[in-house]
Amino acid sequence: MRRRTLLGAAGLAALAAPVLAGAPAFAGTGGFTAATATRDTTGAYRLAWACGAARVTVTATTDPYATTGVAVGSGAGTGTLDVPAGALPAATRWYFRLVADGGDALVVADRSLGFASARNFRDLGGYRTTDGHWVRTGLAYRSNTLASLSDGEQAALTALGITRDVDLRNVQERHDDPDRIPPGVTYQVADVEDLTHGVGFHDGAVLTLVEAVALGLLGGTGNLGQRVAYPFLVDFTGADRAYRGLLTALAGEPGATVFHCSSGKDRTGWGSAVLLSLLGVPRATVEADYLASNTYLGNPTAVELSWLRAAFDEADSLYGSVDGYLRQGLALDDATIGALRTKFLA
């Protein structure tokens, strides 16, 4: 029913092995209110953080669960640290462990993996929630198509501990451009446009379409078709099955998961927004992650905020809230929601 600094040479031997499934959770992170790691085109890193401690010590590691690594420097409780290009040896990915003098620790990394064939391949971790938790880095990745991964990029998936690939594309897209993934990665189809179980909508399709067109015209959009399509990510029962499959897989997979569509911005964008919302990430941060596809894809008009908001509006209209959408539309039970929060929140 519609309800309307300097790197010391010593310590390189302490670098950890690749990510291990079932590794222990990170230490408490309550002292950090902000933290980022960004890598520029030269390979240099800029680290920035804020916490109530007097001092923060930083180590670099190739394993987000390692408690030791390469000392790269320290700074004040609120500060920045630069790691010059070439200061760290080549690795699939570098993580930075920030340890406050009070004992709180937080792991951050540059979100992008820098894949030439999948420019929108990026980590969904490293975001702070409204209640002070952090989404763990290195467990969930969003991407555009994986059909052209090079041998080196496939090897990187293995090194990152990725054990599941969830494909949100339709049958024609999967046929024309099948994923290239390494052995040991489980392939799962979660077709958002799947018609094999019939065509069903939670509200009349015509009503949803008319309202979407009207709101798109009134609000203005650079792509009316996209603006109209987003409410159907919530209203179409086939999409429910796909996103339920995605979230259930994320909850139960012992290793890391990558999920994707073709461009990694629309179907993947909504899946990412739903996961981050479930974890308690503020809406403004969710929207910023969504809009980041414009940067990663090198197209300032790849996505538009009104499209994402149209999907959230549809969830509110049909179910009263995102939580209602999760429990009624996607039929997620308490155990699955609890497992997601336990797995992804530090």
mmCIF file of C-alpha atoms in Angstrom:
data_model
loop_
_atom_site.group_PDB
_atom_site.id
_atom_site.type_symbol
_atom_site.label_atom_id
_atom_site.label_comp_id
_atom_site.label_asym_id
_atom_site.label_seq_id
_atom_site.Cartn_x
_atom_site.Cartn_y
_atom_site.Cartn_z
ATOM 1 C CA MET A 1 0.000 0.000 0.000
ATOM 2 C CA ARG A 2 1.451 3.391 -0.979
ATOM 3 C CA ARG A 3 2.142 5.655 1.988
ATOM 4 C CA ARG A 4 3.528 8.414 0.088
ATOM 5 C CA THR A 5 56.493 12.665 6.327
ATOM 6 C CA LEU A 6 59.495 10.468 6.327
ATOM 7 C CA LEU A 7 59.599 6.722 5.912
ATOM 8 C CA GLY A 8 62.175 4.745 7.911
ATOM 9 C CA ALA A 9 63.901 1.922 6.060
ATOM 10 C CA ALA A 10 63.669 -0.296 9.144
ATOM 11 C CA GLY A 11 60.489 -2.251 9.512
ATOM 12 C CA LEU A 12 59.927 -3.354 5.911
ATOM 13 C CA ALA A 13 60.176 -6.964 7.039
ATOM 14 C CA ALA A 14 57.166 -6.387 9.280
ATOM 15 C CA LEU A 15 54.818 -5.980 6.336
ATOM 16 C CA ALA A 16 51.862 -8.276 6.704
ATOM 17 C CA ALA A 17 50.580 -10.918 4.280
ATOM 18 C CA PRO A 18 47.441 -10.362 2.177
ATOM 19 C CA VAL A 19 44.081 -9.994 3.906
ATOM 20 C CA LEU A 20 42.964 -13.082 5.809
ATOM 21 C CA ALA A 21 39.314 -14.083 6.024
ATOM 22 C CA GLY A 22 38.055 -14.033 9.591
ATOM 23 C CA ALA A 23 40.769 -11.670 10.795
ATOM 24 C CA PRO A 24 40.033 -9.860 14.079
ATOM 25 C CA ALA A 25 38.158 -6.586 14.124
ATOM 26 C CA PHE A 26 39.971 -3.287 14.250
ATOM 27 C CA ALA A 27 40.638 -1.635 17.582
ATOM 28 C CA GLY A 28 38.200 0.920 18.934
ATOM 29 C CA THR A 29 37.922 3.980 16.713
ATOM 30 C CA GLY A 30 35.774 6.222 18.863
ATOM 31 C CA GLY A 31 38.470 8.885 19.198
ATOM 32 C CA PHE A 32 38.630 9.713 15.474
ATOM 33 C CA THR A 33 36.053 12.080 14.026
ATOM 34 C CA ALA A 34 37.628 12.373 10.564
ATOM 35 C CA ALA A 35 40.300 10.530 8.596
ATOM 36 C CA THR A 36 41.253 10.197 4.924
ATOM 37 C CA ALA A 37 44.060 8.878 2.770
ATOM 38 C CA THR A 38 44.389 10.199 -0.771
ATOM 39 C CA ARG A 39 46.944 9.252 -3.410
ATOM 40 C CA ASP A 40 47.855 11.696 -6.165
ATOM 41 C CA THR A 41 48.904 10.929 -9.727
ATOM 42 C CA THR A 42 52.582 10.725 -8.715
ATOM 43 C CA GLY A 43 51.908 8.017 -6.124
ATOM 44 C CA ALA A 44 52.336 10.305 -3.109
ATOM 45 C CA TYR A 45 49.866 10.020 -0.226
ATOM 46 C CA ARG A 46 48.312 12.771 1.871
ATOM 47 C CA LEU A 47 46.897 11.553 5.194
ATOM 48 C CA ALA A 48 44.591 13.737 7.280
ATOM 49 C CA TRP A 49 42.775 13.043 10.533
ATOM 50 C CA ALA A 50 41.089 14.569 13.546
ATOM 51 C CA CYS A 51 40.700 13.169 17.052
ATOM 52 C CA GLY A 52 40.829 14.306 20.662
ATOM 53 C CA ALA A 53 44.254 12.785 21.369
ATOM 54 C CA ALA A 54 47.447 14.813 21.681
ATOM 55 C CA ARG A 55 49.383 12.658 19.217
ATOM 56 C CA VAL A 56 48.715 10.189 16.392
ATOM 57 C CA THR A 57 51.280 7.684 15.091
ATOM 58 C CA VAL A 58 50.999 6.293 11.561
ATOM 59 C CA THR A 59 52.223 2.994 10.121
ATOM 60 C CA ALA A 60 51.788 1.641 6.601
ATOM 61 C CA THR A 61 50.850 -1.979 5.909
ATOM 62 C CA THR A 62 49.606 -4.152 3.056
ATOM 63 C CA ASP A 63 47.044 -5.813 5.350
ATOM 64 C CA PRO A 64 44.236 -3.738 6.913
ATOM 65 C CA TYR A 65 44.159 -6.083 9.932
ATOM 66 C CA ALA A 66 47.881 -5.901 10.735
ATOM 67 C CA THR A 67 48.834 -4.174 13.974
ATOM 68 C CA THR A 68 52.457 -3.553 12.937
ATOM 69 C CA GLY A 69 53.980 -2.195 9.782
ATOM 70 C CA VAL A 70 56.283 0.472 8.401
ATOM 71 C CA ALA A 71 56.505 3.600 10.550
ATOM 72 C CA VAL A 72 55.810 6.611 8.354
ATOM 73 C CA GLY A 73 55.549 9.375 10.938
ATOM 74 C CA SER A 74 53.294 11.032 13.480
ATOM 75 C CA GLY A 75 51.450 14.259 14.080
ATOM 76 C CA ALA A 76 49.166 16.184 16.369
ATOM 77 C CA GLY A 77 45.711 14.970 17.284
ATOM 78 C CA THR A 78 44.360 16.899 14.342
ATOM 79 C CA GLY A 79 46.883 16.919 11.561
ATOM 80 C CA THR A 80 48.178 15.819 8.174
ATOM 81 C CA LEU A 81 51.074 13.704 6.987
ATOM 82 C CA ASP A 82 52.622 13.376 3.527
ATOM 83 C CA VAL A 83 54.185 10.132 2.293
ATOM 84 C CA PRO A 84 56.289 10.976 -0.789
ATOM 85 C CA ALA A 85 56.051 8.991 -3.996
ATOM 86 C CA GLY A 86 58.509 6.089 -3.939
ATOM 87 C CA ALA A 87 58.816 6.080 -0.165
ATOM 88 C CA LEU A 88 56.896 2.807 0.006
ATOM 89 C CA PRO A 89 57.771 -0.230 -2.108
ATOM 90 C CA ALA A 90 55.382 -1.424 -4.802
ATOM 91 C CA ALA A 91 52.298 -3.227 -3.456
ATOM 92 C CA THR A 92 48.765 -3.977 -4.585
ATOM 93 C CA ARG A 93 47.474 -1.555 -1.965
ATOM 94 C CA TRP A 94 48.775 0.370 1.006
ATOM 95 C CA TYR A 95 46.716 0.869 4.161
ATOM 96 C CA PHE A 96 47.567 3.361 6.891
ATOM 97 C CA ARG A 97 46.965 2.555 10.550
ATOM 98 C CA LEU A 98 46.392 5.653 12.656
ATOM 99 C CA VAL A 99 46.955 5.078 16.374
ATOM 100 C CA ALA A 100 46.036 7.772 18.883
ATOM 101 C CA ASP A 101 48.078 8.045 22.068
ATOM 102 C CA GLY A 102 44.945 7.022 23.968
ATOM 103 C CA GLY A 103 44.923 3.666 22.160
ATOM 104 C CA ASP A 104 42.217 4.173 19.541
ATOM 105 C CA ALA A 105 43.228 2.917 16.094
ATOM 106 C CA LEU A 106 41.738 3.439 12.663
ATOM 107 C CA VAL A 107 42.758 2.041 9.263
ATOM 108 C CA VAL A 108 42.346 4.198 6.142
ATOM 109 C CA ALA A 109 43.353 3.814 2.499
ATOM 110 C CA ASP A 110 42.951 5.632 -0.769
ATOM 111 C CA ARG A 111 39.528 4.598 -2.003
ATOM 112 C CA SER A 112 40.520 3.964 -5.625
ATOM 113 C CA LEU A 113 42.439 0.882 -6.730
ATOM 114 C CA GLY A 114 43.610 2.663 -9.865
ATOM 115 C CA PHE A 115 42.468 -0.044 -12.288
ATOM 116 C CA ALA A 116 42.864 1.192 -15.862
ATOM 117 C CA SER A 117 40.123 -1.127 -17.138
ATOM 118 C CA ALA A 118 37.683 -0.429 -14.281
ATOM 119 C CA ARG A 119 38.061 3.215 -13.335
ATOM 120 C CA ASN A 120 35.093 3.172 -10.958
ATOM 121 C CA PHE A 121 36.506 0.271 -8.909
ATOM 122 C CA ARG A 122 36.710 1.635 -5.368
ATOM 123 C CA ASP A 123 36.410 0.778 -1.699
ATOM 124 C CA LEU A 124 33.174 1.475 0.177
ATOM 125 C CA GLY A 125 34.989 1.564 3.518
ATOM 126 C CA GLY A 126 36.422 4.492 5.423
ATOM 127 C CA TYR A 127 33.172 6.373 6.067
ATOM 128 C CA ARG A 128 32.096 7.491 9.554
ATOM 129 C CA THR A 129 28.580 6.734 10.750
ATOM 130 C CA THR A 130 26.218 9.009 12.622
ATOM 131 C CA ASP A 131 26.907 7.161 15.883
ATOM 132 C CA GLY A 132 30.712 7.349 15.632
ATOM 133 C CA HIS A 133 31.528 3.980 14.087
ATOM 134 C CA TRP A 134 33.568 3.574 10.888
ATOM 135 C CA VAL A 135 32.859 1.370 7.880
ATOM 136 C CA ARG A 136 35.733 -1.071 7.637
ATOM 137 C CA THR A 137 38.115 -0.748 4.728
ATOM 138 C CA GLY A 138 38.870 -3.685 2.426
ATOM 139 C CA LEU A 139 35.599 -5.629 2.711
ATOM 140 C CA ALA A 140 33.258 -4.226 0.044
ATOM 141 C CA TYR A 141 34.185 -2.766 -3.326
ATOM 142 C CA ARG A 142 31.938 -1.161 -5.944
ATOM 143 C CA SER A 143 32.891 -1.088 -9.607
ATOM 144 C CA ASN A 144 31.941 -0.732 -13.217
ATOM 145 C CA THR A 145 32.232 -3.743 -15.549
ATOM 146 C CA LEU A 146 34.935 -6.322 -14.862
ATOM 147 C CA ALA A 147 34.896 -7.631 -18.431
ATOM 148 C CA SER A 148 38.286 -6.175 -19.364
ATOM 149 C CA LEU A 149 40.387 -6.793 -16.255
ATOM 150 C CA SER A 150 44.024 -7.348 -17.141
ATOM 151 C CA ASP A 151 45.974 -10.284 -15.742
ATOM 152 C CA GLY A 152 47.572 -7.913 -13.243
ATOM 153 C CA GLU A 153 44.221 -6.523 -12.166
ATOM 154 C CA GLN A 154 42.848 -10.023 -11.723
ATOM 155 C CA ALA A 155 45.859 -10.844 -9.547
ATOM 156 C CA ALA A 156 45.078 -7.722 -7.534
ATOM 157 C CA LEU A 157 41.590 -9.068 -6.769
ATOM 158 C CA THR A 158 43.219 -12.130 -5.247
ATOM 159 C CA ALA A 159 45.701 -10.029 -3.292
ATOM 160 C CA LEU A 160 42.847 -7.886 -1.956
ATOM 161 C CA GLY A 161 41.152 -10.961 -0.519
ATOM 162 C CA ILE A 162 38.135 -10.699 -2.820
ATOM 163 C CA THR A 163 36.262 -13.992 -2.839
ATOM 164 C CA ARG A 164 32.888 -13.007 -4.358
ATOM 165 C CA ASP A 165 31.828 -11.046 -7.441
ATOM 166 C CA VAL A 166 28.167 -9.973 -7.559
ATOM 167 C CA ASP A 167 27.042 -8.955 -11.064
ATOM 168 C CA LEU A 168 23.998 -6.638 -11.180
ATOM 169 C CA ARG A 169 23.808 -6.536 -15.003
ATOM 170 C CA ASN A 170 21.093 -7.974 -17.215
ATOM 171 C CA VAL A 171 21.393 -11.159 -19.261
ATOM 172 C CA GLN A 172 22.376 -9.411 -22.498
ATOM 173 C CA GLU A 173 25.132 -7.402 -20.822
ATOM 174 C CA ARG A 174 26.502 -10.516 -19.148
ATOM 175 C CA HIS A 175 26.464 -12.400 -22.460
ATOM 176 C CA ASP A 176 28.154 -9.632 -24.437
ATOM 177 C CA ASP A 177 30.818 -8.752 -21.844
ATOM 178 C CA PRO A 178 31.372 -11.590 -19.359
ATOM 179 C CA ASP A 179 33.402 -10.863 -16.249
ATOM 180 C CA ARG A 180 37.096 -11.762 -16.176
ATOM 181 C CA ILE A 181 37.813 -12.864 -12.623
ATOM 182 C CA PRO A 182 40.564 -15.053 -11.148
ATOM 183 C CA PRO A 183 40.090 -18.611 -9.886
ATOM 184 C CA GLY A 184 38.802 -18.742 -6.341
ATOM 185 C CA VAL A 185 36.308 -15.897 -6.777
ATOM 186 C CA THR A 186 32.671 -17.001 -6.612
ATOM 187 C CA TYR A 187 30.546 -15.440 -9.348
ATOM 188 C CA GLN A 188 26.980 -14.486 -8.427
ATOM 189 C CA VAL A 189 24.279 -13.006 -10.642
ATOM 190 C CA ALA A 190 21.923 -10.481 -9.019
ATOM 191 C CA ASP A 191 20.168 -9.119 -12.088
ATOM 192 C CA VAL A 192 18.362 -5.881 -11.177
ATOM 193 C CA GLU A 193 16.329 -6.098 -14.403
ATOM 194 C CA ASP A 194 15.511 -9.818 -14.144
ATOM 195 C CA LEU A 195 12.150 -10.812 -15.671
ATOM 196 C CA THR A 196 12.379 -14.575 -15.196
ATOM 197 C CA HIS A 197 10.145 -14.482 -12.114
ATOM 198 C CA GLY A 198 7.562 -12.326 -13.839
ATOM 199 C CA VAL A 199 6.988 -8.581 -13.878
ATOM 200 C CA GLY A 200 5.706 -7.057 -10.666
ATOM 201 C CA PHE A 201 5.613 -3.669 -9.004
ATOM 202 C CA HIS A 202 4.804 -2.598 -5.467
ATOM 203 C CA ASP A 203 2.815 0.287 -6.838
ATOM 204 C CA GLY A 204 1.178 0.704 -10.217
ATOM 205 C CA ALA A 205 3.901 1.015 -12.843
ATOM 206 C CA VAL A 206 1.944 3.649 -14.734
ATOM 207 C CA LEU A 207 1.477 5.754 -11.597
ATOM 208 C CA THR A 208 5.165 5.487 -10.742
ATOM 209 C CA LEU A 209 6.104 6.445 -14.289
ATOM 210 C CA VAL A 210 3.751 9.425 -14.473
ATOM 211 C CA GLU A 211 4.896 10.769 -11.122
ATOM 212 C CA ALA A 212 8.567 10.281 -12.004
ATOM 213 C CA VAL A 213 8.180 12.110 -15.308
ATOM 214 C CA ALA A 214 6.253 14.962 -13.683
ATOM 215 C CA LEU A 215 8.763 15.381 -10.868
ATOM 216 C CA GLY A 216 11.652 15.183 -13.309
ATOM 217 C CA LEU A 217 10.163 17.896 -15.487
ATOM 218 C CA LEU A 218 9.322 20.108 -12.525
ATOM 219 C CA GLY A 219 12.656 19.687 -10.788
ATOM 220 C CA GLY A 220 14.783 19.790 -13.903
ATOM 221 C CA THR A 221 17.286 17.141 -14.925
ATOM 222 C CA GLY A 222 19.933 16.624 -17.566
ATOM 223 C CA ASN A 223 18.588 13.148 -18.358
ATOM 224 C CA LEU A 224 14.879 12.581 -17.865
ATOM 225 C CA GLY A 225 15.179 8.876 -18.684
ATOM 226 C CA GLN A 226 17.580 8.308 -15.818
ATOM 227 C CA ARG A 227 15.497 10.406 -13.444
ATOM 228 C CA VAL A 228 12.462 8.300 -14.312
ATOM 229 C CA ALA A 229 14.319 4.976 -13.984
ATOM 230 C CA TYR A 230 15.534 5.352 -10.398
ATOM 231 C CA PRO A 231 12.176 4.948 -8.598
ATOM 232 C CA PHE A 232 11.829 1.577 -10.339
ATOM 233 C CA LEU A 233 14.981 0.387 -8.535
ATOM 234 C CA VAL A 234 12.719 0.416 -5.475
ATOM 235 C CA ASP A 235 9.333 -0.328 -7.039
ATOM 236 C CA PHE A 236 10.249 -3.299 -9.290
ATOM 237 C CA THR A 237 10.103 -6.688 -7.565
ATOM 238 C CA GLY A 238 12.975 -8.030 -9.667
ATOM 239 C CA ALA A 239 15.219 -5.322 -8.256
ATOM 240 C CA ASP A 240 14.142 -6.376 -4.742
ATOM 241 C CA ARG A 241 15.406 -9.904 -5.387
ATOM 242 C CA ALA A 242 18.692 -8.589 -6.767
ATOM 243 C CA TYR A 243 19.460 -6.228 -3.899
ATOM 244 C CA ARG A 244 18.363 -8.781 -1.308
ATOM 245 C CA GLY A 245 20.788 -11.234 -2.923
ATOM 246 C CA LEU A 246 23.557 -8.646 -2.875
ATOM 247 C CA LEU A 247 23.122 -7.713 0.788
ATOM 248 C CA THR A 248 22.743 -11.333 1.860
ATOM 249 C CA ALA A 249 25.970 -12.191 0.040
ATOM 250 C CA LEU A 250 27.784 -9.273 1.654
ATOM 251 C CA ALA A 251 26.623 -10.420 5.083
ATOM 252 C CA GLY A 252 27.699 -14.031 4.669
ATOM 253 C CA GLU A 253 30.845 -13.912 2.545
ATOM 254 C CA PRO A 254 33.944 -14.627 4.691
ATOM 255 C CA GLY A 255 36.213 -12.652 2.350
ATOM 256 C CA ALA A 256 35.775 -9.356 0.542
ATOM 257 C CA THR A 257 33.102 -8.766 -2.106
ATOM 258 C CA VAL A 258 33.015 -6.662 -5.262
ATOM 259 C CA PHE A 259 29.682 -5.789 -6.864
ATOM 260 C CA HIS A 260 29.136 -3.990 -10.137
ATOM 261 C CA CYS A 261 26.986 -3.191 -13.144
ATOM 262 C CA SER A 262 28.202 -1.728 -16.450
ATOM 263 C CA SER A 263 29.254 1.801 -15.512
ATOM 264 C CA GLY A 264 29.157 1.244 -11.752
ATOM 265 C CA LYS A 265 27.036 4.311 -11.168
ATOM 266 C CA ASP A 266 23.282 3.589 -11.302
ATOM 267 C CA ARG A 267 22.410 0.030 -10.256
ATOM 268 C CA THR A 268 25.695 -0.137 -8.330
ATOM 269 C CA GLY A 269 25.139 3.386 -7.037
ATOM 270 C CA TRP A 270 21.796 2.450 -5.491
ATOM 271 C CA GLY A 271 23.221 -0.758 -4.003
ATOM 272 C CA SER A 272 26.045 1.233 -2.431
ATOM 273 C CA ALA A 273 23.638 3.848 -1.100
ATOM 274 C CA VAL A 274 21.453 1.157 0.466
ATOM 275 C CA LEU A 275 24.399 -0.595 2.135
ATOM 276 C CA LEU A 276 25.879 2.627 3.518
ATOM 277 C CA SER A 277 22.468 3.759 4.767
ATOM 278 C CA LEU A 278 21.925 0.416 6.503
ATOM 279 C CA LEU A 279 25.285 0.883 8.236
ATOM 280 C CA GLY A 280 24.302 4.339 9.500
ATOM 281 C CA VAL A 281 26.400 6.534 7.199
ATOM 282 C CA PRO A 282 24.920 10.075 6.999
ATOM 283 C CA ARG A 283 22.869 10.862 3.908
ATOM 284 C CA ALA A 284 25.241 13.662 2.874
ATOM 285 C CA THR A 285 28.146 11.177 2.840
ATOM 286 C CA VAL A 286 26.082 8.628 0.921
ATOM 287 C CA GLU A 287 25.310 11.273 -1.677
ATOM 288 C CA ALA A 288 28.971 12.280 -1.927
ATOM 289 C CA ASP A 289 29.972 8.659 -2.558
ATOM 290 C CA TYR A 290 27.313 8.457 -5.278
ATOM 291 C CA LEU A 291 28.475 11.663 -6.976
ATOM 292 C CA ALA A 292 32.105 10.480 -6.899
ATOM 293 C CA SER A 293 31.326 8.378 -9.995
ATOM 294 C CA ASN A 294 31.495 11.629 -11.969
ATOM 295 C CA THR A 295 35.134 12.005 -10.915
ATOM 296 C CA TYR A 296 36.195 8.379 -11.301
ATOM 297 C CA LEU A 297 34.547 8.035 -14.709
ATOM 298 C CA GLY A 298 35.846 11.403 -15.890
ATOM 299 C CA ASN A 299 32.339 12.538 -16.795
ATOM 300 C CA PRO A 300 30.808 15.415 -14.792
ATOM 301 C CA THR A 301 27.302 14.398 -15.882
ATOM 302 C CA ALA A 302 27.550 10.623 -15.319
ATOM 303 C CA VAL A 303 25.189 10.855 -12.350
ATOM 304 C CA GLU A 304 22.922 13.514 -10.954
ATOM 305 C CA LEU A 305 21.902 13.839 -7.325
ATOM 306 C CA SER A 306 18.213 14.176 -8.155
ATOM 307 C CA TRP A 307 18.262 10.627 -9.552
ATOM 308 C CA LEU A 308 19.477 9.096 -6.289
ATOM 309 C CA ARG A 309 17.058 11.215 -4.289
ATOM 310 C CA ALA A 310 14.220 9.951 -6.471
ATOM 311 C CA ALA A 311 14.997 6.378 -5.350
ATOM 312 C CA PHE A 312 15.158 7.414 -1.691
ATOM 313 C CA ASP A 313 11.858 9.278 -2.104
ATOM 314 C CA GLU A 314 10.266 6.138 -3.548
ATOM 315 C CA ALA A 315 11.507 4.084 -0.584
ATOM 316 C CA ASP A 316 10.042 6.637 1.818
ATOM 317 C CA SER A 317 6.772 6.748 -0.109
ATOM 318 C CA LEU A 318 6.289 2.983 -0.226
ATOM 319 C CA TYR A 319 7.762 1.972 3.135
ATOM 320 C CA GLY A 320 8.062 5.104 5.268
ATOM 321 C CA SER A 321 11.863 4.934 5.586
ATOM 322 C CA VAL A 322 14.979 3.182 4.340
ATOM 323 C CA ASP A 323 14.667 0.771 7.259
ATOM 324 C CA GLY A 324 11.138 -0.069 6.139
ATOM 325 C CA TYR A 325 12.434 -0.659 2.609
ATOM 326 C CA LEU A 326 15.132 -2.992 3.921
ATOM 327 C CA ARG A 327 12.730 -5.039 6.050
ATOM 328 C CA GLN A 328 9.592 -5.004 3.882
ATOM 329 C CA GLY A 329 10.739 -4.347 0.318
ATOM 330 C CA LEU A 330 13.938 -6.429 0.474
ATOM 331 C CA ALA A 331 12.613 -8.764 3.195
ATOM 332 C CA LEU A 332 15.875 -8.684 5.159
ATOM 333 C CA ASP A 333 15.580 -10.192 8.617
ATOM 334 C CA ASP A 334 17.184 -8.977 11.835
ATOM 335 C CA ALA A 335 19.913 -11.614 11.603
ATOM 336 C CA THR A 336 21.087 -10.422 8.174
ATOM 337 C CA ILE A 337 20.969 -6.748 9.105
ATOM 338 C CA GLY A 338 22.820 -7.506 12.339
ATOM 339 C CA ALA A 339 25.439 -9.565 10.480
ATOM 340 C CA LEU A 340 26.080 -6.687 8.065
ATOM 341 C CA ARG A 341 26.549 -4.213 10.889
ATOM 342 C CA THR A 342 28.793 -6.575 12.842
ATOM 343 C CA LYS A 343 30.944 -7.336 9.815
ATOM 344 C CA PHE A 344 31.320 -3.838 8.419
ATOM 345 C CA LEU A 345 31.372 -1.513 11.432
ATOM 346 C CA ALA A 346 34.432 -0.839 13.573
#
